[in-house]
PDB file of C-alpha atoms and ligand atoms in Angstrom:
ATOM      1  CA  UNK A  11      10.660 -15.446  33.934  1.00  0.00           C
ATOM      2  CA  UNK A  12       9.734 -15.309  37.568  1.00  0.00           C
ATOM      3  CA  UNK A  13      11.206 -13.132  40.332  1.00  0.00           C
ATOM      4  CA  UNK A  14      10.471 -13.066  44.051  1.00  0.00           C
ATOM      5  CA  UNK A  15       9.772  -9.566  45.357  1.00  0.00           C
ATOM      6  CA  UNK A  16       7.009 -10.182  47.878  1.00  0.00           C
ATOM      7  CA  UNK A  17       5.718 -13.294  49.657  1.00  0.00           C
ATOM      8  CA  UNK A  18       2.461 -12.710  47.765  1.00  0.00           C
ATOM      9  CA  UNK A  19       4.182 -13.488  44.452  1.00  0.00           C
ATOM     10  CA  UNK A  20       3.332 -17.144  45.111  1.00  0.00           C
ATOM     11  CA  UNK A  21      -0.245 -18.314  45.628  1.00  0.00           C
ATOM     12  CA  UNK A  22      -0.893 -20.323  48.827  1.00  0.00           C
ATOM     13  CA  UNK A  23      -1.084 -23.458  46.632  1.00  0.00           C
ATOM     14  CA  UNK A  24       2.297 -22.684  45.061  1.00  0.00           C
ATOM     15  CA  UNK A  25       3.710 -22.077  48.527  1.00  0.00           C
ATOM     16  CA  UNK A  26       2.434 -25.473  49.651  1.00  0.00           C
ATOM     17  CA  UNK A  27       4.277 -27.080  46.742  1.00  0.00           C
ATOM     18  CA  UNK A  28       7.414 -25.085  47.542  1.00  0.00           C
ATOM     19  CA  UNK A  29       7.251 -26.194  51.192  1.00  0.00           C
ATOM     20  CA  UNK A  30       6.642 -29.831  50.175  1.00  0.00           C
ATOM     21  CA  UNK A  31       9.754 -29.588  48.026  1.00  0.00           C
ATOM     22  CA  UNK A  32      11.721 -28.032  50.925  1.00  0.00           C
ATOM     23  CA  UNK A  33      10.611 -30.857  53.246  1.00  0.00           C
ATOM     24  CA  UNK A  34      11.619 -33.410  50.623  1.00  0.00           C
ATOM     25  CA  UNK A  35      15.056 -31.782  50.316  1.00  0.00           C
ATOM     26  CA  UNK A  36      15.356 -31.976  54.118  1.00  0.00           C
ATOM     27  CA  UNK A  37      14.561 -35.718  54.071  1.00  0.00           C
ATOM     28  CA  UNK A  38      16.592 -36.616  50.958  1.00  0.00           C
ATOM     29  CA  UNK A  39      19.413 -34.070  50.544  1.00  0.00           C
ATOM     30  CA  UNK A  40      21.557 -36.422  48.443  1.00  0.00           C
ATOM     31  CA  UNK A  41      18.906 -36.504  45.706  1.00  0.00           C
ATOM     32  CA  UNK A  42      19.335 -32.773  45.174  1.00  0.00           C
ATOM     33  CA  UNK A  43      23.109 -32.548  45.548  1.00  0.00           C
ATOM     34  CA  UNK A  44      23.679 -32.117  41.783  1.00  0.00           C
ATOM     35  CA  UNK A  45      20.398 -30.428  40.826  1.00  0.00           C
ATOM     36  CA  UNK A  46      22.033 -27.073  40.020  1.00  0.00           C
ATOM     37  CA  UNK A  47      25.382 -28.247  38.659  1.00  0.00           C
ATOM     38  CA  UNK A  48      26.716 -25.689  36.182  1.00  0.00           C
ATOM     39  CA  UNK A  49      24.427 -22.936  37.482  1.00  0.00           C
ATOM     40  CA  UNK A  50      25.639 -19.751  39.179  1.00  0.00           C
ATOM     41  CA  UNK A  51      23.968 -17.735  41.918  1.00  0.00           C
ATOM     42  CA  UNK A  52      25.025 -14.089  42.368  1.00  0.00           C
ATOM     43  CA  UNK A  53      24.550 -12.645  45.856  1.00  0.00           C
ATOM     44  CA  UNK A  54      24.487  -8.845  45.592  1.00  0.00           C
ATOM     45  CA  UNK A  55      24.340  -7.491  49.132  1.00  0.00           C
ATOM     46  CA  UNK A  56      24.407  -3.710  49.554  1.00  0.00           C
ATOM     47  CA  UNK A  57      23.573  -4.089  53.268  1.00  0.00           C
ATOM     48  CA  UNK A  58      25.043  -6.258  56.052  1.00  0.00           C
ATOM     49  CA  UNK A  59      23.837  -9.834  56.418  1.00  0.00           C
ATOM     50  CA  UNK A  60      25.052 -13.089  57.896  1.00  0.00           C
ATOM     51  CA  UNK A  61      22.143 -15.515  57.698  1.00  0.00           C
ATOM     52  CA  UNK A  62      20.456 -14.485  54.509  1.00  0.00           C
ATOM     53  CA  UNK A  63      23.573 -14.263  52.356  1.00  0.00           C
ATOM     54  CA  UNK A  64      25.237 -17.346  53.766  1.00  0.00           C
ATOM     55  CA  UNK A  65      22.025 -19.369  53.685  1.00  0.00           C
ATOM     56  CA  UNK A  66      21.628 -18.514  49.991  1.00  0.00           C
ATOM     57  CA  UNK A  67      25.229 -19.483  49.383  1.00  0.00           C
ATOM     58  CA  UNK A  68      24.857 -22.667  51.388  1.00  0.00           C
ATOM     59  CA  UNK A  69      21.625 -23.483  49.528  1.00  0.00           C
ATOM     60  CA  UNK A  70      23.231 -23.095  46.084  1.00  0.00           C
ATOM     61  CA  UNK A  71      26.346 -25.007  47.148  1.00  0.00           C
ATOM     62  CA  UNK A  72      24.221 -27.865  48.522  1.00  0.00           C
ATOM     63  CA  UNK A  73      22.482 -28.005  45.135  1.00  0.00           C
ATOM     64  CA  UNK A  74      25.835 -28.441  43.401  1.00  0.00           C
ATOM     65  CA  UNK A  75      25.886 -24.923  41.922  1.00  0.00           C
ATOM     66  CA  UNK A  76      28.406 -22.104  42.360  1.00  0.00           C
ATOM     67  CA  UNK A  77      28.216 -18.669  43.919  1.00  0.00           C
ATOM     68  CA  UNK A  78      29.678 -15.265  43.053  1.00  0.00           C
ATOM     69  CA  UNK A  79      28.894 -11.896  44.563  1.00  0.00           C
ATOM     70  CA  UNK A  80      29.703  -9.103  46.937  1.00  0.00           C
ATOM     71  CA  UNK A  81      28.856  -8.652  50.607  1.00  0.00           C
ATOM     72  CA  UNK A  82      28.792  -4.871  50.895  1.00  0.00           C
ATOM     73  CA  UNK A  83      28.195  -1.873  48.701  1.00  0.00           C
ATOM     74  CA  UNK A  84      31.695  -0.511  49.368  1.00  0.00           C
ATOM     75  CA  UNK A  85      33.300  -3.445  47.560  1.00  0.00           C
ATOM     76  CA  UNK A  86      30.970  -3.159  44.546  1.00  0.00           C
ATOM     77  CA  UNK A  87      30.853  -0.580  41.756  1.00  0.00           C
ATOM     78  CA  UNK A  88      27.981   1.114  43.611  1.00  0.00           C
ATOM     79  CA  UNK A  89      30.803   2.941  45.395  1.00  0.00           C
ATOM     80  CA  UNK A  90      31.798   4.362  41.982  1.00  0.00           C
ATOM     81  CA  UNK A  91      28.249   5.474  41.330  1.00  0.00           C
ATOM     82  CA  UNK A  92      26.935   2.568  39.244  1.00  0.00           C
ATOM     83  CA  UNK A  93      23.143   2.210  39.271  1.00  0.00           C
ATOM     84  CA  UNK A  94      21.371  -0.963  40.364  1.00  0.00           C
ATOM     85  CA  UNK A  95      19.907  -1.238  36.833  1.00  0.00           C
ATOM     86  CA  UNK A  96      23.360  -1.271  35.245  1.00  0.00           C
ATOM     87  CA  UNK A  97      24.741  -3.665  37.856  1.00  0.00           C
ATOM     88  CA  UNK A  98      21.990  -6.223  37.258  1.00  0.00           C
ATOM     89  CA  UNK A  99      22.530  -6.085  33.488  1.00  0.00           C
ATOM     90  CA  UNK A 100      26.128  -7.043  34.108  1.00  0.00           C
ATOM     91  CA  UNK A 101      25.243  -9.688  36.686  1.00  0.00           C
ATOM     92  CA  UNK A 102      22.816 -11.182  34.134  1.00  0.00           C
ATOM     93  CA  UNK A 103      25.853 -11.883  31.922  1.00  0.00           C
ATOM     94  CA  UNK A 104      27.696 -13.688  34.716  1.00  0.00           C
ATOM     95  CA  UNK A 105      25.043 -15.618  36.671  1.00  0.00           C
ATOM     96  CA  UNK A 106      21.789 -17.560  36.257  1.00  0.00           C
ATOM     97  CA  UNK A 107      19.956 -16.190  39.303  1.00  0.00           C
ATOM     98  CA  UNK A 108      20.524 -13.298  41.702  1.00  0.00           C
ATOM     99  CA  UNK A 109      19.664 -12.650  45.364  1.00  0.00           C
ATOM    100  CA  UNK A 110      19.784  -8.933  46.158  1.00  0.00           C
ATOM    101  CA  UNK A 111      19.653  -7.036  49.462  1.00  0.00           C
ATOM    102  CA  UNK A 112      19.491  -3.257  49.391  1.00  0.00           C
ATOM    103  CA  UNK A 113      18.900  -0.478  51.959  1.00  0.00           C
ATOM    104  CA  UNK A 114      16.495   1.290  49.575  1.00  0.00           C
ATOM    105  CA  UNK A 115      12.910   0.083  49.427  1.00  0.00           C
ATOM    106  CA  UNK A 116      12.087  -1.101  45.910  1.00  0.00           C
ATOM    107  CA  UNK A 117      15.699  -1.460  44.654  1.00  0.00           C
ATOM    108  CA  UNK A 118      15.403  -5.225  43.918  1.00  0.00           C
ATOM    109  CA  UNK A 119      12.200  -4.457  41.983  1.00  0.00           C
ATOM    110  CA  UNK A 120      14.072  -1.922  39.832  1.00  0.00           C
ATOM    111  CA  UNK A 121      16.719  -4.601  39.245  1.00  0.00           C
ATOM    112  CA  UNK A 122      14.087  -7.222  38.336  1.00  0.00           C
ATOM    113  CA  UNK A 123      12.660  -4.930  35.644  1.00  0.00           C
ATOM    114  CA  UNK A 124      16.048  -4.743  33.911  1.00  0.00           C
ATOM    115  CA  UNK A 125      17.162  -8.291  34.558  1.00  0.00           C
ATOM    116  CA  UNK A 126      17.506 -11.265  32.217  1.00  0.00           C
ATOM    117  CA  UNK A 127      17.737 -13.651  35.175  1.00  0.00           C
ATOM    118  CA  UNK A 128      15.415 -14.287  38.162  1.00  0.00           C
ATOM    119  CA  UNK A 129      15.957 -11.761  40.951  1.00  0.00           C
ATOM    120  CA  UNK A 130      15.137 -12.583  44.569  1.00  0.00           C
ATOM    121  CA  UNK A 131      14.516  -9.766  47.016  1.00  0.00           C
ATOM    122  CA  UNK A 132      16.723 -10.640  49.987  1.00  0.00           C
ATOM    123  CA  UNK A 133      15.493  -7.624  51.987  1.00  0.00           C
ATOM    124  CA  UNK A 134      14.827  -4.057  50.830  1.00  0.00           C
ATOM    125  CA  UNK A 135      15.128  -1.414  53.545  1.00  0.00           C
ATOM    126  CA  UNK A 136      12.295  -1.532  56.072  1.00  0.00           C
ATOM    127  CA  UNK A 137       9.927  -2.869  53.412  1.00  0.00           C
ATOM    128  CA  UNK A 138       9.896  -6.620  52.674  1.00  0.00           C
ATOM    129  CA  UNK A 139      11.926  -9.738  53.309  1.00  0.00           C
ATOM    130  CA  UNK A 140      10.105 -12.479  51.401  1.00  0.00           C
ATOM    131  CA  UNK A 141      12.647 -15.286  51.818  1.00  0.00           C
ATOM    132  CA  UNK A 142      12.613 -14.790  55.598  1.00  0.00           C
ATOM    133  CA  UNK A 143       8.830 -15.116  55.383  1.00  0.00           C
ATOM    134  CA  UNK A 144       9.152 -18.342  53.398  1.00  0.00           C
ATOM    135  CA  UNK A 145      11.513 -19.530  56.148  1.00  0.00           C
ATOM    136  CA  UNK A 146       9.035 -18.545  58.877  1.00  0.00           C
ATOM    137  CA  UNK A 147       6.089 -20.212  57.138  1.00  0.00           C
ATOM    138  CA  UNK A 148       8.044 -23.405  56.458  1.00  0.00           C
ATOM    139  CA  UNK A 149       9.130 -23.520  60.118  1.00  0.00           C
ATOM    140  CA  UNK A 150       5.561 -23.095  61.379  1.00  0.00           C
ATOM    141  CA  UNK A 151       4.120 -25.577  58.886  1.00  0.00           C
ATOM    142  CA  UNK A 152       6.808 -28.183  59.573  1.00  0.00           C
ATOM    143  CA  UNK A 153       6.639 -27.929  63.379  1.00  0.00           C
ATOM    144  CA  UNK A 154       2.922 -27.261  63.864  1.00  0.00           C
ATOM    145  CA  UNK A 155       1.585 -29.105  60.816  1.00  0.00           C
ATOM    146  CA  UNK A 156      -0.599 -26.205  59.714  1.00  0.00           C
ATOM    147  CA  UNK A 157      -0.666 -22.548  58.736  1.00  0.00           C
ATOM    148  CA  UNK A 158      -4.253 -21.841  59.884  1.00  0.00           C
ATOM    149  CA  UNK A 159      -5.935 -21.271  63.237  1.00  0.00           C
ATOM    150  CA  UNK A 160      -3.279 -19.452  65.215  1.00  0.00           C
ATOM    151  CA  UNK A 161      -2.948 -16.561  67.580  1.00  0.00           C
ATOM    152  CA  UNK A 162       0.431 -15.079  66.748  1.00  0.00           C
ATOM    153  CA  UNK A 163       2.153 -12.410  68.817  1.00  0.00           C
ATOM    154  CA  UNK A 164       4.681 -10.233  67.012  1.00  0.00           C
ATOM    155  CA  UNK A 165       6.899  -8.448  69.496  1.00  0.00           C
ATOM    156  CA  UNK A 166       9.563  -5.749  69.313  1.00  0.00           C
ATOM    157  CA  UNK A 167      10.255  -3.354  66.467  1.00  0.00           C
ATOM    158  CA  UNK A 168       7.087  -3.658  64.412  1.00  0.00           C
ATOM    159  CA  UNK A 169       7.690  -0.303  62.744  1.00  0.00           C
ATOM    160  CA  UNK A 170      10.993  -0.932  61.012  1.00  0.00           C
ATOM    161  CA  UNK A 171      11.069  -4.747  61.027  1.00  0.00           C
ATOM    162  CA  UNK A 172      10.681  -5.840  57.407  1.00  0.00           C
ATOM    163  CA  UNK A 173      10.381  -9.496  58.417  1.00  0.00           C
ATOM    164  CA  UNK A 174       7.278  -8.545  60.417  1.00  0.00           C
ATOM    165  CA  UNK A 175       5.714  -6.659  57.511  1.00  0.00           C
ATOM    166  CA  UNK A 176       6.292  -9.536  55.097  1.00  0.00           C
ATOM    167  CA  UNK A 177       5.047 -12.182  57.531  1.00  0.00           C
ATOM    168  CA  UNK A 178       1.783 -10.352  58.287  1.00  0.00           C
ATOM    169  CA  UNK A 179       1.106  -9.928  54.558  1.00  0.00           C
ATOM    170  CA  UNK A 180       1.644 -13.620  53.992  1.00  0.00           C
ATOM    171  CA  UNK A 181      -0.371 -14.860  56.991  1.00  0.00           C
ATOM    172  CA  UNK A 182      -3.538 -12.929  56.198  1.00  0.00           C
ATOM    173  CA  UNK A 183      -4.186 -15.407  53.389  1.00  0.00           C
ATOM    174  CA  UNK A 184      -4.687 -18.267  55.865  1.00  0.00           C
ATOM    175  CA  UNK A 185      -7.909 -18.929  57.798  1.00  0.00           C
ATOM    176  CA  UNK A 186      -8.489 -17.827  61.357  1.00  0.00           C
ATOM    177  CA  UNK A 187      -5.226 -16.046  62.119  1.00  0.00           C
ATOM    178  CA  UNK A 188      -5.403 -13.571  65.007  1.00  0.00           C
ATOM    179  CA  UNK A 189      -2.596 -11.057  65.442  1.00  0.00           C
ATOM    180  CA  UNK A 190      -1.395  -9.529  68.688  1.00  0.00           C
ATOM    181  CA  UNK A 191       1.085  -6.725  68.065  1.00  0.00           C
ATOM    182  CA  UNK A 192       3.320  -6.145  71.074  1.00  0.00           C
ATOM    183  CA  UNK A 193       5.468  -3.029  70.882  1.00  0.00           C
ATOM    184  CA  UNK A 194       6.243   0.271  72.543  1.00  0.00           C
ATOM    185  CA  UNK A 195       4.112   3.134  71.234  1.00  0.00           C
ATOM    186  CA  UNK A 196       7.010   4.440  69.076  1.00  0.00           C
ATOM    187  CA  UNK A 197       7.524   1.121  67.288  1.00  0.00           C
ATOM    188  CA  UNK A 198       3.931   0.237  66.426  1.00  0.00           C
ATOM    189  CA  UNK A 199       3.158  -1.597  63.222  1.00  0.00           C
ATOM    190  CA  UNK A 200       2.699   0.912  60.333  1.00  0.00           C
ATOM    191  CA  UNK A 201      -0.799   2.259  59.645  1.00  0.00           C
ATOM    192  CA  UNK A 202      -0.905   0.775  56.148  1.00  0.00           C
ATOM    193  CA  UNK A 203      -0.785  -2.660  57.739  1.00  0.00           C
ATOM    194  CA  UNK A 204      -3.485  -2.054  60.356  1.00  0.00           C
ATOM    195  CA  UNK A 205      -5.652  -0.458  57.624  1.00  0.00           C
ATOM    196  CA  UNK A 206      -5.201  -3.539  55.466  1.00  0.00           C
ATOM    197  CA  UNK A 207      -6.206  -5.808  58.377  1.00  0.00           C
ATOM    198  CA  UNK A 208      -9.307  -3.713  59.091  1.00  0.00           C
ATOM    199  CA  UNK A 209     -10.310  -3.824  55.422  1.00  0.00           C
ATOM    200  CA  UNK A 210      -9.998  -7.590  55.385  1.00  0.00           C
ATOM    201  CA  UNK A 211     -11.818  -7.954  58.712  1.00  0.00           C
ATOM    202  CA  UNK A 212      -8.874  -9.734  60.342  1.00  0.00           C
ATOM    203  CA  UNK A 213      -8.698  -9.719  64.142  1.00  0.00           C
ATOM    204  CA  UNK A 214      -5.775  -7.880  65.712  1.00  0.00           C
ATOM    205  CA  UNK A 215      -4.945  -6.046  68.905  1.00  0.00           C
ATOM    206  CA  UNK A 216      -2.051  -3.788  69.855  1.00  0.00           C
ATOM    207  CA  UNK A 217      -0.582  -4.026  73.349  1.00  0.00           C
ATOM    208  CA  UNK A 218       2.516  -2.842  75.155  1.00  0.00           C
ATOM    209  CA  UNK A 219       3.043  -5.522  77.841  1.00  0.00           C
ATOM    210  CA  UNK A 220       4.168  -8.949  76.631  1.00  0.00           C
ATOM    211  CA  UNK A 221       3.282 -10.641  79.950  1.00  0.00           C
ATOM    212  CA  UNK A 222      -0.414  -9.760  79.612  1.00  0.00           C
ATOM    213  CA  UNK A 223      -0.901 -11.640  76.352  1.00  0.00           C
ATOM    214  CA  UNK A 224       1.654 -14.433  76.712  1.00  0.00           C
ATOM    215  CA  UNK A 225      -0.898 -17.107  77.809  1.00  0.00           C
ATOM    216  CA  UNK A 226      -3.005 -16.510  74.655  1.00  0.00           C
ATOM    217  CA  UNK A 227      -0.253 -17.089  72.118  1.00  0.00           C
ATOM    218  CA  UNK A 228       0.315 -20.141  69.900  1.00  0.00           C
ATOM    219  CA  UNK A 229       3.328 -18.479  68.286  1.00  0.00           C
ATOM    220  CA  UNK A 230       5.570 -15.675  69.490  1.00  0.00           C
ATOM    221  CA  UNK A 231       7.651 -13.900  66.831  1.00  0.00           C
ATOM    222  CA  UNK A 232      10.363 -11.873  68.580  1.00  0.00           C
ATOM    223  CA  UNK A 233      12.357  -9.193  66.743  1.00  0.00           C
ATOM    224  CA  UNK A 234      15.290  -6.953  67.529  1.00  0.00           C
ATOM    225  CA  UNK A 235      15.044  -3.173  67.572  1.00  0.00           C
ATOM    226  CA  UNK A 236      16.381  -2.145  64.139  1.00  0.00           C
ATOM    227  CA  UNK A 237      19.227   0.143  65.188  1.00  0.00           C
ATOM    228  CA  UNK A 238      20.270   1.003  61.627  1.00  0.00           C
ATOM    229  CA  UNK A 239      16.861   2.466  60.750  1.00  0.00           C
ATOM    230  CA  UNK A 240      16.683   4.904  63.695  1.00  0.00           C
ATOM    231  CA  UNK A 241      17.192   8.583  63.096  1.00  0.00           C
ATOM    232  CA  UNK A 242      18.814   9.213  66.446  1.00  0.00           C
ATOM    233  CA  UNK A 243      20.899   7.120  68.810  1.00  0.00           C
ATOM    234  CA  UNK A 244      19.019   8.362  71.914  1.00  0.00           C
ATOM    235  CA  UNK A 245      15.706   6.819  70.833  1.00  0.00           C
ATOM    236  CA  UNK A 246      17.445   3.557  70.028  1.00  0.00           C
ATOM    237  CA  UNK A 247      19.142   3.394  73.417  1.00  0.00           C
ATOM    238  CA  UNK A 248      15.826   4.115  75.184  1.00  0.00           C
ATOM    239  CA  UNK A 249      13.945   1.379  73.303  1.00  0.00           C
ATOM    240  CA  UNK A 250      16.505  -1.323  72.644  1.00  0.00           C
ATOM    241  CA  UNK A 251      15.898  -3.343  75.815  1.00  0.00           C
ATOM    242  CA  UNK A 252      12.165  -2.724  76.054  1.00  0.00           C
ATOM    243  CA  UNK A 253      11.483  -6.467  75.805  1.00  0.00           C
ATOM    244  CA  UNK A 254      13.631  -9.208  77.235  1.00  0.00           C
ATOM    245  CA  UNK A 255      12.093 -12.662  77.011  1.00  0.00           C
ATOM    246  CA  UNK A 256      13.404 -14.761  79.911  1.00  0.00           C
ATOM    247  CA  UNK A 257      12.526 -18.056  81.581  1.00  0.00           C
ATOM    248  CA  UNK A 258      10.189 -16.311  84.058  1.00  0.00           C
ATOM    249  CA  UNK A 259       8.068 -14.950  81.234  1.00  0.00           C
ATOM    250  CA  UNK A 260       8.148 -18.353  79.529  1.00  0.00           C
ATOM    251  CA  UNK A 261       6.279 -19.851  82.525  1.00  0.00           C
ATOM    252  CA  UNK A 262       3.243 -17.833  81.367  1.00  0.00           C
ATOM    253  CA  UNK A 263       3.275 -19.381  77.875  1.00  0.00           C
ATOM    254  CA  UNK A 264       1.382 -22.413  76.552  1.00  0.00           C
ATOM    255  CA  UNK A 265       3.241 -25.729  76.686  1.00  0.00           C
ATOM    256  CA  UNK A 266       3.326 -25.909  72.903  1.00  0.00           C
ATOM    257  CA  UNK A 267       3.851 -22.248  72.030  1.00  0.00           C
ATOM    258  CA  UNK A 268       6.713 -21.767  69.576  1.00  0.00           C
ATOM    259  CA  UNK A 269       9.177 -18.867  69.789  1.00  0.00           C
ATOM    260  CA  UNK A 270      10.473 -17.711  66.424  1.00  0.00           C
ATOM    261  CA  UNK A 271      13.031 -14.991  65.696  1.00  0.00           C
ATOM    262  CA  UNK A 272      14.507 -14.089  62.294  1.00  0.00           C
ATOM    263  CA  UNK A 273      17.837 -13.403  64.084  1.00  0.00           C
ATOM    264  CA  UNK A 274      20.215 -11.730  64.742  1.00  0.00           C
ATOM    265  CA  UNK A 275      19.245 -11.580  68.402  1.00  0.00           C
ATOM    266  CA  UNK A 276      20.593  -8.751  70.530  1.00  0.00           C
ATOM    267  CA  UNK A 277      19.111  -8.728  74.082  1.00  0.00           C
ATOM    268  CA  UNK A 278      15.451  -9.444  73.391  1.00  0.00           C
ATOM    269  CA  UNK A 279      15.721 -13.167  74.201  1.00  0.00           C
ATOM    270  CA  UNK A 280      17.933 -14.240  77.116  1.00  0.00           C
ATOM    271  CA  UNK A 281      20.281 -17.061  76.229  1.00  0.00           C
ATOM    272  CA  UNK A 282      18.735 -19.102  79.077  1.00  0.00           C
ATOM    273  CA  UNK A 283      15.608 -19.464  76.899  1.00  0.00           C
ATOM    274  CA  UNK A 284      17.596 -21.237  74.165  1.00  0.00           C
ATOM    275  CA  UNK A 285      17.353 -24.607  75.923  1.00  0.00           C
ATOM    276  CA  UNK A 286      13.542 -24.404  76.189  1.00  0.00           C
ATOM    277  CA  UNK A 287      12.122 -26.849  73.610  1.00  0.00           C
ATOM    278  CA  UNK A 288       9.685 -24.122  72.529  1.00  0.00           C
ATOM    279  CA  UNK A 289      12.598 -21.970  71.313  1.00  0.00           C
ATOM    280  CA  UNK A 290      12.885 -22.896  67.626  1.00  0.00           C
ATOM    281  CA  UNK A 291      14.865 -19.955  66.208  1.00  0.00           C
ATOM    282  CA  UNK A 292      17.978 -21.980  65.480  1.00  0.00           C
ATOM    283  CA  UNK A 293      15.916 -24.686  63.771  1.00  0.00           C
ATOM    284  CA  UNK A 294      14.267 -21.859  61.838  1.00  0.00           C
ATOM    285  CA  UNK A 295      17.667 -20.870  60.411  1.00  0.00           C
ATOM    286  CA  UNK A 296      18.054 -24.436  59.126  1.00  0.00           C
ATOM    287  CA  UNK A 297      14.654 -24.318  57.451  1.00  0.00           C
ATOM    288  CA  UNK A 298      15.923 -21.137  55.786  1.00  0.00           C
ATOM    289  CA  UNK A 299      18.439 -23.176  53.801  1.00  0.00           C
ATOM    290  CA  UNK A 300      15.896 -25.817  52.707  1.00  0.00           C
ATOM    291  CA  UNK A 301      13.385 -23.236  51.585  1.00  0.00           C
ATOM    292  CA  UNK A 302      16.022 -21.281  49.653  1.00  0.00           C
ATOM    293  CA  UNK A 303      17.119 -24.510  47.964  1.00  0.00           C
ATOM    294  CA  UNK A 304      13.496 -25.121  46.969  1.00  0.00           C
ATOM    295  CA  UNK A 305      13.174 -21.535  45.772  1.00  0.00           C
ATOM    296  CA  UNK A 306      16.339 -21.591  43.659  1.00  0.00           C
ATOM    297  CA  UNK A 307      15.247 -24.880  42.079  1.00  0.00           C
ATOM    298  CA  UNK A 308      11.810 -23.527  41.391  1.00  0.00           C
ATOM    299  CA  UNK A 309      12.938 -20.247  39.894  1.00  0.00           C
ATOM    300  CA  UNK A 310      15.601 -21.920  37.773  1.00  0.00           C
ATOM    301  CA  UNK A 311      13.144 -24.564  36.664  1.00  0.00           C
ATOM    302  CA  UNK A 312      15.881 -27.091  37.046  1.00  0.00           C
ATOM    303  CA  UNK A 313      13.920 -29.301  39.359  1.00  0.00           C
ATOM    304  CA  UNK A 314      13.383 -32.516  37.457  1.00  0.00           C
ATOM    305  CA  UNK A 315      11.213 -34.081  40.114  1.00  0.00           C
ATOM    306  CA  UNK A 316       7.541 -33.946  39.364  1.00  0.00           C
ATOM    307  CA  UNK A 317       6.806 -32.296  42.714  1.00  0.00           C
ATOM    308  CA  UNK A 318       8.732 -29.193  41.679  1.00  0.00           C
ATOM    309  CA  UNK A 319       6.644 -26.106  41.024  1.00  0.00           C
ATOM    310  CA  UNK A 320       7.332 -25.220  37.416  1.00  0.00           C
TER     311      UNK A 320
HETATM  312  C1  LIG B 418      16.451  -9.827  59.440  1.00  0.00           C
HETATM  313  C2  LIG B 418      16.618  -8.721  58.421  1.00  0.00           C
HETATM  314  O1  LIG B 418      17.663  -8.584  57.808  1.00  0.00           O
HETATM  315  O2  LIG B 418      15.627  -8.008  58.237  1.00  0.00           O
HETATM  316  N1  LIG B 418      17.542 -10.699  59.455  1.00  0.00           N
HETATM  317  C3  LIG B 418      17.514 -11.781  58.644  1.00  0.00           C
HETATM  318  O3  LIG B 418      17.571 -11.667  57.457  1.00  0.00           O
HETATM  319  N2  LIG B 418      17.350 -12.976  59.217  1.00  0.00           N
HETATM  320  C4  LIG B 418      16.085  -9.378  60.786  1.00  0.00           C
HETATM  321  C5  LIG B 418      16.941  -8.354  61.443  1.00  0.00           C
HETATM  322  O4  LIG B 418      17.952  -7.915  60.901  1.00  0.00           O
HETATM  323  O5  LIG B 418      16.586  -8.001  62.561  1.00  0.00           O
END
């Protein structure tokens, strides 16, 4: 049985097949409308979420399956002291596949070890967010036609942003990717990531001012400052509006640069930027449903089409 804990759990070739399947679902949704009939997805969310949980639920519903679950720890037996290991054993009796989000790094992995059904890490603390990475990669591949030869700027909270950590890990496997990390000093990308890039000989630079590097970027990945992971409110308030992408700054960007954002947005992108054709973050959310449909099909091995992974 296969779980998804990290974006590296799939080889680049497997990812290509997953993305081909997602693109096929996008073109021919009716062909997949009954693919998961009789199957149940459990969404176990111990941390707030709008997009990830609802996109999983939408994905399973669009495949003809059903969904059960809880949206916060307070309404689950975690509030009575039940362990994640016990909860997943019970969920395994009720569902065929589980998407789990947890504030503690590694919790979905603990669940996967005890589970009889595939477990998908839907975000664990500040660590990883592999299905957001699948969403990001599918968006880039679908709109740019490739996953190689890019200069990508990642901007905002690079310290606590799990989507950033997962995306960097996934992108290093593609040729000729150059990273520009744009953050205030306090929110720099963790050392383990820069060490990994140095070891692999991958080009990266760290800067503070977005304007200075804007003209060099093929992709700009904006992120919000992760309020919930700060130890004190004062630091959050000081850093939360450090970057605000507006139409003035967009004049410095390439004509075909894409702006991505995992969302939710707070203030880091002005709403006036939304109408710029380079702003693709709402399209990105749509790709999130297609890729989760492809993932559910793949992990459940219910895809009958020959282009499915398993
Ligand atoms: C992200 C997350 O939960 O890490 N949201 C999401 O799943 N799209 C990003 C964030 O919360 O800033």
